[in-house]
């Protein structure tokens, strides 16, 4: 699985389909969370969230992991242009999270539009692995698509877009998932509790803030 083929056109595709809705979901809680010390970002993409994180919380240590070398290149270039002072503190790691092992403890974990790429058993395994590296009191930011629990039109709208996106990204990026998996139960198994949640785009998008019990 890799987003190399769509890396350069990803922002355009996102804007055409959803405008700024996905980016607003990514950054929704940045002004709310306490300043982190070390951050783990999974599937950052082209660096738009990374740069906003560094703008709000400068001089923090970040491990940024992505399976797409081209996405990492775009993220690195964007960061160097906008926050060159952060270069020594940000590690760009090209790799598959399923084969990666954490070397640090993190007080902020970020998985934006990430779990929708994986089937259920892999979502659970990833949460289990990452949670082992979460510090007591760690914050977990999660933005993703969702199918609203109620509302015929809202559910039809979400299912329509999800069908199109899964078809496209299975061919363009080789993702193995074919349905959304809600990771909430797996987060709760590791003592994370939901603190805040906001829905948008006819309840098709969610932006959640979780925190681990101390």
PDB file of C-alpha atoms in Angstrom:
ATOM      1  CA  UNK A   1       0.000   0.000   0.000  1.00  0.00           C
ATOM      2  CA  UNK A   2       1.396   3.379  -1.026  1.00  0.00           C
ATOM      3  CA  UNK A   3      -0.010   6.754  -2.019  1.00  0.00           C
ATOM      4  CA  UNK A   4       2.985   7.542  -4.251  1.00  0.00           C
ATOM      5  CA  UNK A   5       0.890   7.569  -7.429  1.00  0.00           C
ATOM      6  CA  UNK A   6      -1.522  10.199  -6.106  1.00  0.00           C
ATOM      7  CA  UNK A   7       0.839  12.156  -3.843  1.00  0.00           C
ATOM      8  CA  UNK A   8       1.209  15.242  -6.021  1.00  0.00           C
ATOM      9  CA  UNK A   9      -2.472  15.416  -6.932  1.00  0.00           C
ATOM     10  CA  UNK A  10      -3.788  14.457  -3.490  1.00  0.00           C
ATOM     11  CA  UNK A  11      -4.491  17.984  -2.270  1.00  0.00           C
ATOM     12  CA  UNK A  12      -6.298  18.868  -5.491  1.00  0.00           C
ATOM     13  CA  UNK A  13      -8.426  15.724  -5.283  1.00  0.00           C
ATOM     14  CA  UNK A  14      -9.203  16.439  -1.635  1.00  0.00           C
ATOM     15  CA  UNK A  15     -10.174  20.043  -2.371  1.00  0.00           C
ATOM     16  CA  UNK A  16     -12.395  19.115  -5.307  1.00  0.00           C
ATOM     17  CA  UNK A  17     -14.246  16.494  -3.260  1.00  0.00           C
ATOM     18  CA  UNK A  18     -14.388  18.099   0.178  1.00  0.00           C
ATOM     19  CA  UNK A  19     -13.063  21.656   0.031  1.00  0.00           C
ATOM     20  CA  UNK A  20     -11.357  22.468   3.341  1.00  0.00           C
ATOM     21  CA  UNK A  21     -13.509  20.108   5.415  1.00  0.00           C
ATOM     22  CA  UNK A  22     -10.827  17.438   5.899  1.00  0.00           C
ATOM     23  CA  UNK A  23      -8.173  19.944   6.939  1.00  0.00           C
ATOM     24  CA  UNK A  24     -10.536  21.586   9.413  1.00  0.00           C
ATOM     25  CA  UNK A  25     -11.209  18.140  10.899  1.00  0.00           C
ATOM     26  CA  UNK A  26      -7.452  17.519  11.203  1.00  0.00           C
ATOM     27  CA  UNK A  27      -6.656  20.748  13.044  1.00  0.00           C
ATOM     28  CA  UNK A  28      -9.875  21.020  15.094  1.00  0.00           C
ATOM     29  CA  UNK A  29      -8.265  20.381  18.488  1.00  0.00           C
ATOM     30  CA  UNK A  30      -4.779  21.885  18.019  1.00  0.00           C
ATOM     31  CA  UNK A  31      -5.600  25.010  19.998  1.00  0.00           C
ATOM     32  CA  UNK A  32      -7.212  22.904  22.725  1.00  0.00           C
ATOM     33  CA  UNK A  33      -4.584  20.314  23.599  1.00  0.00           C
ATOM     34  CA  UNK A  34      -1.667  21.038  25.950  1.00  0.00           C
ATOM     35  CA  UNK A  35       1.736  21.541  24.394  1.00  0.00           C
ATOM     36  CA  UNK A  36       3.152  18.052  23.678  1.00  0.00           C
ATOM     37  CA  UNK A  37       6.754  16.984  24.133  1.00  0.00           C
ATOM     38  CA  UNK A  38       7.034  14.126  21.616  1.00  0.00           C
ATOM     39  CA  UNK A  39       4.528  13.411  18.875  1.00  0.00           C
ATOM     40  CA  UNK A  40       3.840  10.379  16.693  1.00  0.00           C
ATOM     41  CA  UNK A  41       2.035  11.090  13.405  1.00  0.00           C
ATOM     42  CA  UNK A  42       0.885   8.127  11.328  1.00  0.00           C
ATOM     43  CA  UNK A  43       0.117   8.658   7.650  1.00  0.00           C
ATOM     44  CA  UNK A  44       0.781  12.396   7.650  1.00  0.00           C
ATOM     45  CA  UNK A  45       0.541  12.762   3.904  1.00  0.00           C
ATOM     46  CA  UNK A  46       1.726  16.032   2.354  1.00  0.00           C
ATOM     47  CA  UNK A  47       2.502  17.872   5.574  1.00  0.00           C
ATOM     48  CA  UNK A  48      -0.404  20.269   5.930  1.00  0.00           C
ATOM     49  CA  UNK A  49      -1.307  19.059   9.423  1.00  0.00           C
ATOM     50  CA  UNK A  50       2.357  18.842  10.424  1.00  0.00           C
ATOM     51  CA  UNK A  51       2.933  22.499   9.595  1.00  0.00           C
ATOM     52  CA  UNK A  52      -0.148  23.595  11.528  1.00  0.00           C
ATOM     53  CA  UNK A  53       1.002  21.549  14.507  1.00  0.00           C
ATOM     54  CA  UNK A  54       4.402  23.261  14.408  1.00  0.00           C
ATOM     55  CA  UNK A  55       2.778  26.665  14.069  1.00  0.00           C
ATOM     56  CA  UNK A  56       0.649  26.166  17.178  1.00  0.00           C
ATOM     57  CA  UNK A  57       3.202  24.126  19.160  1.00  0.00           C
ATOM     58  CA  UNK A  58       6.745  24.992  17.989  1.00  0.00           C
ATOM     59  CA  UNK A  59       9.933  23.326  19.189  1.00  0.00           C
ATOM     60  CA  UNK A  60       8.475  19.875  19.758  1.00  0.00           C
ATOM     61  CA  UNK A  61       9.902  16.493  18.759  1.00  0.00           C
ATOM     62  CA  UNK A  62       7.980  14.608  16.081  1.00  0.00           C
ATOM     63  CA  UNK A  63       8.225  11.172  14.483  1.00  0.00           C
ATOM     64  CA  UNK A  64       6.316  11.253  11.194  1.00  0.00           C
ATOM     65  CA  UNK A  65       5.707   7.863   9.558  1.00  0.00           C
ATOM     66  CA  UNK A  66       4.304   7.266   6.097  1.00  0.00           C
ATOM     67  CA  UNK A  67       4.418   4.363   3.653  1.00  0.00           C
ATOM     68  CA  UNK A  68       4.624   6.799   0.719  1.00  0.00           C
ATOM     69  CA  UNK A  69       8.094   8.175  -0.032  1.00  0.00           C
ATOM     70  CA  UNK A  70       6.595  10.886  -2.226  1.00  0.00           C
ATOM     71  CA  UNK A  71       4.200  12.019   0.486  1.00  0.00           C
ATOM     72  CA  UNK A  72       7.105  12.243   2.907  1.00  0.00           C
ATOM     73  CA  UNK A  73       9.071  14.284   0.384  1.00  0.00           C
ATOM     74  CA  UNK A  74       6.167  16.718   0.045  1.00  0.00           C
ATOM     75  CA  UNK A  75       5.792  16.938   3.823  1.00  0.00           C
ATOM     76  CA  UNK A  76       9.522  17.500   4.291  1.00  0.00           C
ATOM     77  CA  UNK A  77       9.603  20.209   1.613  1.00  0.00           C
ATOM     78  CA  UNK A  78       6.563  21.983   3.054  1.00  0.00           C
ATOM     79  CA  UNK A  79       8.013  21.923   6.558  1.00  0.00           C
ATOM     80  CA  UNK A  80      11.419  23.210   5.422  1.00  0.00           C
ATOM     81  CA  UNK A  81       9.734  26.108   3.643  1.00  0.00           C
ATOM     82  CA  UNK A  82       7.435  27.087   6.496  1.00  0.00           C
ATOM     83  CA  UNK A  83       9.242  25.929   9.636  1.00  0.00           C
ATOM     84  CA  UNK A  84      12.934  25.446   8.787  1.00  0.00           C
ATOM     85  CA  UNK A  85      13.855  25.875  12.450  1.00  0.00           C
ATOM     86  CA  UNK A  86      12.062  22.575  13.198  1.00  0.00           C
ATOM     87  CA  UNK A  87      14.233  20.471  10.899  1.00  0.00           C
ATOM     88  CA  UNK A  88      16.404  18.940  13.666  1.00  0.00           C
ATOM     89  CA  UNK A  89      13.342  17.958  15.705  1.00  0.00           C
ATOM     90  CA  UNK A  90      11.253  16.186  13.042  1.00  0.00           C
ATOM     91  CA  UNK A  91      12.084  12.661  11.923  1.00  0.00           C
ATOM     92  CA  UNK A  92      10.538  11.528   8.631  1.00  0.00           C
ATOM     93  CA  UNK A  93      10.298   7.738   8.609  1.00  0.00           C
ATOM     94  CA  UNK A  94       9.502   5.901   5.397  1.00  0.00           C
ATOM     95  CA  UNK A  95       7.885   2.644   6.412  1.00  0.00           C
ATOM     96  CA  UNK A  96       4.800   0.554   6.952  1.00  0.00           C
ATOM     97  CA  UNK A  97       3.363   0.967  10.443  1.00  0.00           C
ATOM     98  CA  UNK A  98       2.605  -2.758  10.456  1.00  0.00           C
ATOM     99  CA  UNK A  99       6.355  -3.466  10.358  1.00  0.00           C
ATOM    100  CA  UNK A 100       7.500  -0.551  12.533  1.00  0.00           C
ATOM    101  CA  UNK A 101       8.281  -0.672  16.243  1.00  0.00           C
ATOM    102  CA  UNK A 102       8.223   2.433  18.452  1.00  0.00           C
ATOM    103  CA  UNK A 103      11.466   3.517  20.080  1.00  0.00           C
ATOM    104  CA  UNK A 104      10.067   6.362  22.156  1.00  0.00           C
ATOM    105  CA  UNK A 105       7.194   7.245  24.440  1.00  0.00           C
ATOM    106  CA  UNK A 106       4.700   9.740  23.007  1.00  0.00           C
ATOM    107  CA  UNK A 107       2.353  12.175  24.711  1.00  0.00           C
ATOM    108  CA  UNK A 108       0.526  13.003  21.457  1.00  0.00           C
ATOM    109  CA  UNK A 109      -0.523  10.458  18.823  1.00  0.00           C
ATOM    110  CA  UNK A 110      -2.147  11.536  15.555  1.00  0.00           C
ATOM    111  CA  UNK A 111      -4.059   9.274  13.146  1.00  0.00           C
ATOM    112  CA  UNK A 112      -5.956  11.447  10.676  1.00  0.00           C
ATOM    113  CA  UNK A 113      -7.738   9.623   7.846  1.00  0.00           C
ATOM    114  CA  UNK A 114      -5.455   6.681   8.492  1.00  0.00           C
ATOM    115  CA  UNK A 115      -7.434   3.747   9.903  1.00  0.00           C
ATOM    116  CA  UNK A 116      -9.826   3.814   6.940  1.00  0.00           C
ATOM    117  CA  UNK A 117      -7.022   2.228   4.898  1.00  0.00           C
ATOM    118  CA  UNK A 118      -6.871  -0.988   6.962  1.00  0.00           C
ATOM    119  CA  UNK A 119      -9.140  -4.001   7.616  1.00  0.00           C
ATOM    120  CA  UNK A 120     -10.403  -4.678  11.116  1.00  0.00           C
ATOM    121  CA  UNK A 121      -7.686  -7.054  12.319  1.00  0.00           C
ATOM    122  CA  UNK A 122      -4.950  -4.655  11.227  1.00  0.00           C
ATOM    123  CA  UNK A 123      -6.660  -1.661  12.864  1.00  0.00           C
ATOM    124  CA  UNK A 124      -6.680  -3.528  16.179  1.00  0.00           C
ATOM    125  CA  UNK A 125      -3.044  -4.595  15.798  1.00  0.00           C
ATOM    126  CA  UNK A 126      -1.954  -1.031  15.020  1.00  0.00           C
ATOM    127  CA  UNK A 127      -3.825   0.411  18.001  1.00  0.00           C
ATOM    128  CA  UNK A 128      -2.328  -2.287  20.251  1.00  0.00           C
ATOM    129  CA  UNK A 129       1.183  -1.498  19.032  1.00  0.00           C
ATOM    130  CA  UNK A 130       0.933   2.279  19.204  1.00  0.00           C
ATOM    131  CA  UNK A 131      -0.813   2.268  22.584  1.00  0.00           C
ATOM    132  CA  UNK A 132       2.220   0.522  24.050  1.00  0.00           C
ATOM    133  CA  UNK A 133       4.207   3.668  23.263  1.00  0.00           C
ATOM    134  CA  UNK A 134       1.624   6.084  24.656  1.00  0.00           C
ATOM    135  CA  UNK A 135       2.638   7.914  27.822  1.00  0.00           C
ATOM    136  CA  UNK A 136       0.261   8.171  30.792  1.00  0.00           C
ATOM    137  CA  UNK A 137      -2.161  10.975  30.032  1.00  0.00           C
ATOM    138  CA  UNK A 138      -1.280  10.894  26.320  1.00  0.00           C
ATOM    139  CA  UNK A 139      -3.634  12.612  23.887  1.00  0.00           C
ATOM    140  CA  UNK A 140      -4.776  10.812  20.722  1.00  0.00           C
ATOM    141  CA  UNK A 141      -6.182  12.909  17.866  1.00  0.00           C
ATOM    142  CA  UNK A 142      -8.261  11.054  15.315  1.00  0.00           C
ATOM    143  CA  UNK A 143     -10.106  12.418  12.290  1.00  0.00           C
ATOM    144  CA  UNK A 144     -11.846  10.113   9.854  1.00  0.00           C
ATOM    145  CA  UNK A 145     -14.891   9.386   7.789  1.00  0.00           C
ATOM    146  CA  UNK A 146     -17.944   7.848   9.364  1.00  0.00           C
ATOM    147  CA  UNK A 147     -21.432   6.702   8.443  1.00  0.00           C
ATOM    148  CA  UNK A 148     -23.971   8.657  10.511  1.00  0.00           C
ATOM    149  CA  UNK A 149     -26.048   6.449  12.805  1.00  0.00           C
ATOM    150  CA  UNK A 150     -29.287   8.166  11.778  1.00  0.00           C
ATOM    151  CA  UNK A 151     -30.767  10.123   8.905  1.00  0.00           C
ATOM    152  CA  UNK A 152     -31.590   8.479   5.596  1.00  0.00           C
ATOM    153  CA  UNK A 153     -30.096  11.225   3.432  1.00  0.00           C
ATOM    154  CA  UNK A 154     -26.994  11.635   5.591  1.00  0.00           C
ATOM    155  CA  UNK A 155     -26.312   7.899   5.580  1.00  0.00           C
ATOM    156  CA  UNK A 156     -26.878   7.665   1.822  1.00  0.00           C
ATOM    157  CA  UNK A 157     -24.548  10.621   1.246  1.00  0.00           C
ATOM    158  CA  UNK A 158     -21.783   9.038   3.338  1.00  0.00           C
ATOM    159  CA  UNK A 159     -22.143   5.586   1.804  1.00  0.00           C
ATOM    160  CA  UNK A 160     -22.049   7.049  -1.716  1.00  0.00           C
ATOM    161  CA  UNK A 161     -18.785   8.895  -1.118  1.00  0.00           C
ATOM    162  CA  UNK A 162     -17.208   5.987   0.719  1.00  0.00           C
ATOM    163  CA  UNK A 163     -18.040   3.590  -2.105  1.00  0.00           C
ATOM    164  CA  UNK A 164     -16.360   5.916  -4.605  1.00  0.00           C
ATOM    165  CA  UNK A 165     -13.287   6.516  -2.414  1.00  0.00           C
ATOM    166  CA  UNK A 166     -12.682   2.851  -1.625  1.00  0.00           C
ATOM    167  CA  UNK A 167     -12.974   1.939  -5.292  1.00  0.00           C
ATOM    168  CA  UNK A 168     -10.546   4.698  -6.282  1.00  0.00           C
ATOM    169  CA  UNK A 169      -7.927   4.120  -3.585  1.00  0.00           C
ATOM    170  CA  UNK A 170      -7.938   0.344  -3.911  1.00  0.00           C
ATOM    171  CA  UNK A 171      -6.797   0.887  -7.484  1.00  0.00           C
ATOM    172  CA  UNK A 172      -4.637   3.991  -7.011  1.00  0.00           C
ATOM    173  CA  UNK A 173      -2.967   3.170  -3.690  1.00  0.00           C
ATOM    174  CA  UNK A 174      -3.511  -0.538  -3.113  1.00  0.00           C
ATOM    175  CA  UNK A 175      -5.368  -0.196   0.176  1.00  0.00           C
ATOM    176  CA  UNK A 176      -6.714  -3.481   1.488  1.00  0.00           C
ATOM    177  CA  UNK A 177      -9.768  -2.217   3.372  1.00  0.00           C
ATOM    178  CA  UNK A 178     -13.234  -2.183   1.869  1.00  0.00           C
ATOM    179  CA  UNK A 179     -15.188  -0.760   4.799  1.00  0.00           C
ATOM    180  CA  UNK A 180     -14.744   1.662   7.674  1.00  0.00           C
ATOM    181  CA  UNK A 181     -13.628   0.273  11.021  1.00  0.00           C
ATOM    182  CA  UNK A 182     -14.348   2.286  14.159  1.00  0.00           C
ATOM    183  CA  UNK A 183     -11.253   1.979  16.421  1.00  0.00           C
ATOM    184  CA  UNK A 184     -13.058   3.299  19.513  1.00  0.00           C
ATOM    185  CA  UNK A 185     -13.361  -0.065  21.259  1.00  0.00           C
ATOM    186  CA  UNK A 186      -9.656  -0.766  20.722  1.00  0.00           C
ATOM    187  CA  UNK A 187      -8.685   2.625  22.141  1.00  0.00           C
ATOM    188  CA  UNK A 188     -10.866   2.009  25.179  1.00  0.00           C
ATOM    189  CA  UNK A 189      -9.102  -1.318  25.779  1.00  0.00           C
ATOM    190  CA  UNK A 190      -5.937   0.707  26.377  1.00  0.00           C
ATOM    191  CA  UNK A 191      -7.550   3.136  28.820  1.00  0.00           C
ATOM    192  CA  UNK A 192      -8.186   5.925  26.327  1.00  0.00           C
ATOM    193  CA  UNK A 193     -11.416   7.833  26.884  1.00  0.00           C
ATOM    194  CA  UNK A 194     -13.169  10.215  24.474  1.00  0.00           C
ATOM    195  CA  UNK A 195     -12.886  13.829  25.596  1.00  0.00           C
ATOM    196  CA  UNK A 196     -14.349  15.737  22.651  1.00  0.00           C
ATOM    197  CA  UNK A 197     -15.919  14.928  19.294  1.00  0.00           C
ATOM    198  CA  UNK A 198     -17.159  17.108  16.470  1.00  0.00           C
ATOM    199  CA  UNK A 199     -18.969  16.053  13.299  1.00  0.00           C
ATOM    200  CA  UNK A 200     -19.123  17.899   9.986  1.00  0.00           C
ATOM    201  CA  UNK A 201     -20.060  17.488   6.340  1.00  0.00           C
ATOM    202  CA  UNK A 202     -23.552  16.122   7.093  1.00  0.00           C
ATOM    203  CA  UNK A 203     -22.010  14.026   9.905  1.00  0.00           C
ATOM    204  CA  UNK A 204     -19.785  12.182   7.423  1.00  0.00           C
ATOM    205  CA  UNK A 205     -16.588  13.489   9.029  1.00  0.00           C
ATOM    206  CA  UNK A 206     -15.598  13.182  12.655  1.00  0.00           C
ATOM    207  CA  UNK A 207     -12.792  14.788  14.609  1.00  0.00           C
ATOM    208  CA  UNK A 208     -12.094  13.209  17.994  1.00  0.00           C
ATOM    209  CA  UNK A 209      -9.871  13.933  20.966  1.00  0.00           C
ATOM    210  CA  UNK A 210      -9.045  10.977  23.203  1.00  0.00           C
ATOM    211  CA  UNK A 211      -6.910  10.925  26.334  1.00  0.00           C
ATOM    212  CA  UNK A 212      -5.363   8.088  28.279  1.00  0.00           C
ATOM    213  CA  UNK A 213      -6.287   7.778  31.928  1.00  0.00           C
ATOM    214  CA  UNK A 214      -3.346   8.493  34.198  1.00  0.00           C
TER     215      UNK A 214
END
